[in-house]
PDB file of C-alpha atoms and ligand atoms in Angstrom:
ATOM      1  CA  UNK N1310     -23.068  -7.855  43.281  1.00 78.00           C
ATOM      2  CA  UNK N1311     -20.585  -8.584  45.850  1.00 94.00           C
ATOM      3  CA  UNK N1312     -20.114 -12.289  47.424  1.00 97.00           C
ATOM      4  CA  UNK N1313     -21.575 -12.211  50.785  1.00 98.00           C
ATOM      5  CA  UNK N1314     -21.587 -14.023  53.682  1.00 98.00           C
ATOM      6  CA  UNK N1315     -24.901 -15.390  55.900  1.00 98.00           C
ATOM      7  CA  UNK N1316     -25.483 -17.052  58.784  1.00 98.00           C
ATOM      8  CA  UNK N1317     -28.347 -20.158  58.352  1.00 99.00           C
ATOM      9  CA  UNK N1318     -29.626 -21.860  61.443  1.00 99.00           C
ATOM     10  CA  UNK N1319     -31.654 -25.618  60.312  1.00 99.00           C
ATOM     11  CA  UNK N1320     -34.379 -25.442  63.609  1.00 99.00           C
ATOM     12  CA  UNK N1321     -35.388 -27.982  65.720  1.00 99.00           C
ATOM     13  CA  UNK N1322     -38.423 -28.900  63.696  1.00 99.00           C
ATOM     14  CA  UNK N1323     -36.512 -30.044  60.622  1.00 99.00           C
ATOM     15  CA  UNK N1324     -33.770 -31.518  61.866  1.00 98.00           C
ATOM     16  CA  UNK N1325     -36.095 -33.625  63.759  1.00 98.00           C
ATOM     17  CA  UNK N1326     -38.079 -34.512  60.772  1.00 98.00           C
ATOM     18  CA  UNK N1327     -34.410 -35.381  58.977  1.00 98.00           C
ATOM     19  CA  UNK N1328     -35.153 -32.647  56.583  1.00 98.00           C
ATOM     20  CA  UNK N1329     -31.135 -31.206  56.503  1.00 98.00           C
ATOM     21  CA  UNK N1330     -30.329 -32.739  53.143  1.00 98.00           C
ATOM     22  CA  UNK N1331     -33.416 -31.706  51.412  1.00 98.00           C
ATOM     23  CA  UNK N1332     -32.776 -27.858  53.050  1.00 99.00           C
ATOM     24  CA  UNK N1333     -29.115 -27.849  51.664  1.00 98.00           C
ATOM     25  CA  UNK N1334     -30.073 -29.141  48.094  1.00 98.00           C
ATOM     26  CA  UNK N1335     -32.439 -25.729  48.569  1.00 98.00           C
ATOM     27  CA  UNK N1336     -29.175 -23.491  49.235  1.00 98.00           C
ATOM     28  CA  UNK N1337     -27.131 -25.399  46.827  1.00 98.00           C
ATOM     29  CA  UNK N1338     -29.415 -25.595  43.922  1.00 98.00           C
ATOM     30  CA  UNK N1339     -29.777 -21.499  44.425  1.00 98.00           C
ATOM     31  CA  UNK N1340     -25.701 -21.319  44.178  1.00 98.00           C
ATOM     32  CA  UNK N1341     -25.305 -20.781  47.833  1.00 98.00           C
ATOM     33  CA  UNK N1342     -21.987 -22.751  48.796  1.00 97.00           C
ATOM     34  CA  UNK N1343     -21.948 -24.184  52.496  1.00 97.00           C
ATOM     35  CA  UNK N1344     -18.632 -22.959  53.547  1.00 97.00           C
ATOM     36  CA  UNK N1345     -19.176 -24.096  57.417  1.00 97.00           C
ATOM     37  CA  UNK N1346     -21.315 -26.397  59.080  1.00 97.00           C
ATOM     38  CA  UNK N1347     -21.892 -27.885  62.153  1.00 98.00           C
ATOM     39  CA  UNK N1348     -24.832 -29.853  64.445  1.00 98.00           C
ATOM     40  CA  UNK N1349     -24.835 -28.343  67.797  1.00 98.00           C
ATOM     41  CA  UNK N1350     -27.780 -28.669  70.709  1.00 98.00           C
ATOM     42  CA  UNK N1351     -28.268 -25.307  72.213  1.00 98.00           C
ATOM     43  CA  UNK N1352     -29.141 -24.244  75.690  1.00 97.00           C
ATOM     44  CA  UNK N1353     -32.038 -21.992  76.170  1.00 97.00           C
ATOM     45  CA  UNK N1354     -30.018 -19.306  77.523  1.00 97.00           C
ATOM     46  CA  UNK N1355     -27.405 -19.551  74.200  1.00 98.00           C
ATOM     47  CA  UNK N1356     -30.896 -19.001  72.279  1.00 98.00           C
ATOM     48  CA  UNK N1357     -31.742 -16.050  74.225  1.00 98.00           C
ATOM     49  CA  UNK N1358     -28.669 -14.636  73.492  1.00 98.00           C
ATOM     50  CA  UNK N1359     -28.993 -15.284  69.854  1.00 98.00           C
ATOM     51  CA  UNK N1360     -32.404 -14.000  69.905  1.00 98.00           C
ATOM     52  CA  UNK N1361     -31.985 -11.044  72.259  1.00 97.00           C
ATOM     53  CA  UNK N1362     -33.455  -8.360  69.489  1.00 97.00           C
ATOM     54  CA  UNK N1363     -36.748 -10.453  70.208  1.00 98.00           C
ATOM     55  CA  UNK N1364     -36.507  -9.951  73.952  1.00 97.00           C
ATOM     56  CA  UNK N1365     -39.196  -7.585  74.294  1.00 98.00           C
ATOM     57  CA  UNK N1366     -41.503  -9.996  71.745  1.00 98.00           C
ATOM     58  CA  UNK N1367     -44.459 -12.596  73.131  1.00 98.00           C
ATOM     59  CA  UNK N1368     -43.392 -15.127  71.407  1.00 98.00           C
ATOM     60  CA  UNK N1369     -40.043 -14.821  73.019  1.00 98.00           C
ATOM     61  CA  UNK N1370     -39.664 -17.633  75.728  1.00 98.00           C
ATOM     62  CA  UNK N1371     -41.184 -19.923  73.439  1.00 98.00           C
ATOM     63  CA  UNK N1372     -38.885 -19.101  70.515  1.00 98.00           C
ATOM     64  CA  UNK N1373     -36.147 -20.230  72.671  1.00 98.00           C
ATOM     65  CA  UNK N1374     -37.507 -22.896  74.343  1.00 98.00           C
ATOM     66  CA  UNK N1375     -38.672 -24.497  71.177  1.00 98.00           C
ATOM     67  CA  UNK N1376     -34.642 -23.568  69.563  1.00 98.00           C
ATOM     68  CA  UNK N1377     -32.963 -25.282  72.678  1.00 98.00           C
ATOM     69  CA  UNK N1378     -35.501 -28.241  71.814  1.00 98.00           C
ATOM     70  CA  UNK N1379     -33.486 -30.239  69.372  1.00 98.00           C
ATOM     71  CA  UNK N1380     -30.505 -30.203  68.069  1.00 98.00           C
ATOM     72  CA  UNK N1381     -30.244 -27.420  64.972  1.00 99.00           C
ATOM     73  CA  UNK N1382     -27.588 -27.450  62.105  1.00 99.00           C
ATOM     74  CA  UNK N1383     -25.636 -23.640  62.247  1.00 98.00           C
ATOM     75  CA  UNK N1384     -24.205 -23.331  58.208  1.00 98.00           C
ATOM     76  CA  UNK N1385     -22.365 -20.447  56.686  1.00 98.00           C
ATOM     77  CA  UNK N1386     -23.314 -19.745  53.442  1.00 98.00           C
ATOM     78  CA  UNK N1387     -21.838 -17.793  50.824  1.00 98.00           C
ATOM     79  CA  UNK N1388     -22.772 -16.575  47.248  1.00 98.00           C
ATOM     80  CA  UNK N1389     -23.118 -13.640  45.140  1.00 98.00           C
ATOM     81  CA  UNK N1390     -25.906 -11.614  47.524  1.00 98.00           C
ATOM     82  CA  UNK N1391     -25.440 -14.650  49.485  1.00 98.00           C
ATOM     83  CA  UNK N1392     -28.202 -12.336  51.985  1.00 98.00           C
ATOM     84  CA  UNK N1393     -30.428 -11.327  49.800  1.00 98.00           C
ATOM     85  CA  UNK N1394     -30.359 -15.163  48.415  1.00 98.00           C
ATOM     86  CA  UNK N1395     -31.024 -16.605  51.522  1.00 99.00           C
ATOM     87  CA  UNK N1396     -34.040 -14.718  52.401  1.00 98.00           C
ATOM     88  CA  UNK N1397     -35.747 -15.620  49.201  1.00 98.00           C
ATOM     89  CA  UNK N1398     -34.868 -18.973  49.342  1.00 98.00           C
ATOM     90  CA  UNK N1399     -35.755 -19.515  52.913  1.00 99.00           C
ATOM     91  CA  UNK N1400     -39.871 -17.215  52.119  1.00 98.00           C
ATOM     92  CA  UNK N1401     -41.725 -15.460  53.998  1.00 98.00           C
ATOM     93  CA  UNK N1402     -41.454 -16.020  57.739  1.00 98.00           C
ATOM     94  CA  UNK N1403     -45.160 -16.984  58.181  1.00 98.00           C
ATOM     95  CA  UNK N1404     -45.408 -20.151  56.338  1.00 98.00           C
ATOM     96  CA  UNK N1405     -48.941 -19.352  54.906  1.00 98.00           C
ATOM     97  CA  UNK N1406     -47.175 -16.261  53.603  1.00 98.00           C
ATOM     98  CA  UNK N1407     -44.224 -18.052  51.604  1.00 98.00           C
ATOM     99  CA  UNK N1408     -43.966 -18.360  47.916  1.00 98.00           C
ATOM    100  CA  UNK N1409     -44.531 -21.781  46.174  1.00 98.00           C
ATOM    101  CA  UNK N1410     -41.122 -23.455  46.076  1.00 98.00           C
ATOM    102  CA  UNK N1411     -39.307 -21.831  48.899  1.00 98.00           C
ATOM    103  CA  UNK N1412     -38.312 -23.799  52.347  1.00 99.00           C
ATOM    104  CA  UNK N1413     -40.543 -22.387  54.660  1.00 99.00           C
ATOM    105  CA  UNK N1414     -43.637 -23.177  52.151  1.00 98.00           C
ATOM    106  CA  UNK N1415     -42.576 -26.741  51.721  1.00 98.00           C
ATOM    107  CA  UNK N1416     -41.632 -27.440  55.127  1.00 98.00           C
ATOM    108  CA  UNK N1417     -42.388 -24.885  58.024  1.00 98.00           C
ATOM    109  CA  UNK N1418     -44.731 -26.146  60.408  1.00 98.00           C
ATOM    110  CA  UNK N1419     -45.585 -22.561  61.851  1.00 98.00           C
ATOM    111  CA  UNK N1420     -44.636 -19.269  61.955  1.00 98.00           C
ATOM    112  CA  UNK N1421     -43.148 -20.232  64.923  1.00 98.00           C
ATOM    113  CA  UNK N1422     -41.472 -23.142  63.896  1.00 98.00           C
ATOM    114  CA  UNK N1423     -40.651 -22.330  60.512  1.00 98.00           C
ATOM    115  CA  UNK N1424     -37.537 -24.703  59.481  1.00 99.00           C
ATOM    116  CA  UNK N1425     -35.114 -21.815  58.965  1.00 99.00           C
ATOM    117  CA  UNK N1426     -32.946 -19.002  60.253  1.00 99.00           C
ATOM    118  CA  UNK N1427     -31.243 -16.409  57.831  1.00 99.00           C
ATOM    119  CA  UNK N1428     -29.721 -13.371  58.602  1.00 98.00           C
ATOM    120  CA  UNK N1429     -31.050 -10.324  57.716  1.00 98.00           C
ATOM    121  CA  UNK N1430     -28.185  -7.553  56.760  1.00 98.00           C
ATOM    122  CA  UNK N1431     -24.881  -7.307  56.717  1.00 98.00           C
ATOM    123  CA  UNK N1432     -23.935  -6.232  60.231  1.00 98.00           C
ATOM    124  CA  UNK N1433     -26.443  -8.879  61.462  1.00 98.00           C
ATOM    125  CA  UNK N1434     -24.820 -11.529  59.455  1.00 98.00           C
ATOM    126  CA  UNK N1435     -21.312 -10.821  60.869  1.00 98.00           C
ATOM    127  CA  UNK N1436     -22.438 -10.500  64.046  1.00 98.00           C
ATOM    128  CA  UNK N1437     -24.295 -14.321  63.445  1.00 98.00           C
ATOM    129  CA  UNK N1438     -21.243 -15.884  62.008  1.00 98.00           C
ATOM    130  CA  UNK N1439     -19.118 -14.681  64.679  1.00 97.00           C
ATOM    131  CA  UNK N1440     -21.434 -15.901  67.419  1.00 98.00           C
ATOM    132  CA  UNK N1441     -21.422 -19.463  66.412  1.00 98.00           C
ATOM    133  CA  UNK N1442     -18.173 -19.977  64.339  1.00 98.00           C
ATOM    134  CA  UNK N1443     -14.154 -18.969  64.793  1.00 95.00           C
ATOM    135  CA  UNK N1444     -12.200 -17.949  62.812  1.00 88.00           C
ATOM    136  CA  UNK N1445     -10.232 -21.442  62.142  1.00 89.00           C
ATOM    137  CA  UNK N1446     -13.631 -22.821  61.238  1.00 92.00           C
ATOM    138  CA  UNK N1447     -14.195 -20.349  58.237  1.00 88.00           C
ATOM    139  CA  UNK N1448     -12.072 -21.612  55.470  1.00 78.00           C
ATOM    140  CA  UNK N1449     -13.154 -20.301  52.234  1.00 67.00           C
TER     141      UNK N1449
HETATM  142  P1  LIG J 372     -37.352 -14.281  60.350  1.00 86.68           P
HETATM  143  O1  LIG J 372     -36.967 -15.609  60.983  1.00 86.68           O
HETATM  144  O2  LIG J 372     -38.104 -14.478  59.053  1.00 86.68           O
HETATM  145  O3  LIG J 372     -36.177 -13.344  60.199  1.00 86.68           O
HETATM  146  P2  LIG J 372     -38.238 -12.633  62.601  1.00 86.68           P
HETATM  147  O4  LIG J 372     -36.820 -12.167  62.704  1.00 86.68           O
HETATM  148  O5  LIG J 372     -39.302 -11.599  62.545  1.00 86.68           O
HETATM  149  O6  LIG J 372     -38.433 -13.591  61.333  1.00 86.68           O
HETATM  150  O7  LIG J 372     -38.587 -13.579  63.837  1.00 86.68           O
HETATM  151  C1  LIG J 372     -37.639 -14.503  64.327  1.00 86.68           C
HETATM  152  C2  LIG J 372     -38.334 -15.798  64.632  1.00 86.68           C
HETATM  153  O8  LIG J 372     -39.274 -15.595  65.690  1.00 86.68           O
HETATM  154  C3  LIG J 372     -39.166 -16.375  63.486  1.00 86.68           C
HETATM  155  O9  LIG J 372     -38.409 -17.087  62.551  1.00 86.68           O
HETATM  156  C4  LIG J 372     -40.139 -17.249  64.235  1.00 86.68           C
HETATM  157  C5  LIG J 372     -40.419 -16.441  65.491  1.00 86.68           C
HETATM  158  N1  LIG J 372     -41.625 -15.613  65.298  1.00 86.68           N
HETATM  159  C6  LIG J 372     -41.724 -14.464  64.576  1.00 86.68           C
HETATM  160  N2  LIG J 372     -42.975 -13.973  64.595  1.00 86.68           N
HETATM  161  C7  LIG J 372     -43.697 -14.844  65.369  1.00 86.68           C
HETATM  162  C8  LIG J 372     -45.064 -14.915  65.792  1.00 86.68           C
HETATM  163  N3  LIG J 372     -45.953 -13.984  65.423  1.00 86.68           N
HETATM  164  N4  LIG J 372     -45.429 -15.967  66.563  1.00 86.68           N
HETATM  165  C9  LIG J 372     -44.544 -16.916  66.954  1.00 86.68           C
HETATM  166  N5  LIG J 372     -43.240 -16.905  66.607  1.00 86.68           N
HETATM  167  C10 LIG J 372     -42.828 -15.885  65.821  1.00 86.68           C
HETATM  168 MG1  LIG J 373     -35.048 -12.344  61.617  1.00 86.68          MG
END
């Protein structure tokens, strides 16, 4: 398998609970390597845009309210199926859903606020990197 790329977002709800180092011993202890990082406080419009595939969703205005609530941790992370990884090692995006072990089981608070962002594919994933990170900022 090829190394990949993702694009991890720590939410509002964990960083406020101080959960970021407990989160990255999650990626790191799966061999995902934080190759970019960075603690930024988004507007709600920037999490619209970020969002936008959810526009037509009802949870949609409180997705990014509640993102533009705190300030959230935006990582790169790379690994063999760095993607693929990432999913399984964030669960299931309804916490009630997530297997024993995984982030969103041990720490999302909803399905709504459920600790963690990961992209989802490959075009998604570049698209998510690019959105929050230049070039200059991606050393391998
Ligand atoms: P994921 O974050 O697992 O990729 P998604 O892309 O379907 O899930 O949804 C994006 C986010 O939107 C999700 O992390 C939390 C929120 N969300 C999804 N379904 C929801 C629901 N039924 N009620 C409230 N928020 C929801
Ligand atoms: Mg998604």
């Amino acid at each position: 398998m090829a190394v990949e790329r993702t694009l991890s977002i720590i939410k509002p709800d964990a960083t406020k609970r101080n959960l970021t180092g407990k989160i990255n011993a999650k990626f790191e202890d799966a061999g995902l390597r934080i190759v970019a990082q960075k603690r930024i406080q988004l507007t709600p419009a920037q999490a619209g845009k970020f969002y936008e595939v959810h526009a037509e969703r009802p949870f949609y205005g409180e997705l990014c309210d509640f993102m533009a609530s705190e300030p959230v941790v935006v990582q790169v992370l790379e690994g063999e199926g760095a993607i693929a990884k990432n999913r399984e090692v964030m669960g299931a995006t309804n916490p009630a859903d997530a297997a024993p072990g995984t982030i969103r089981a041990e720490f999302a608070e909803s399905v709504g606020e459920n600790s963690v962002h990961g992209s989802d594919a490959p075009e998604t994933a570049a698209q998510e990197i690019a959105f929050f990170f230049s070039g200059l900022e991606l050393v391998g």
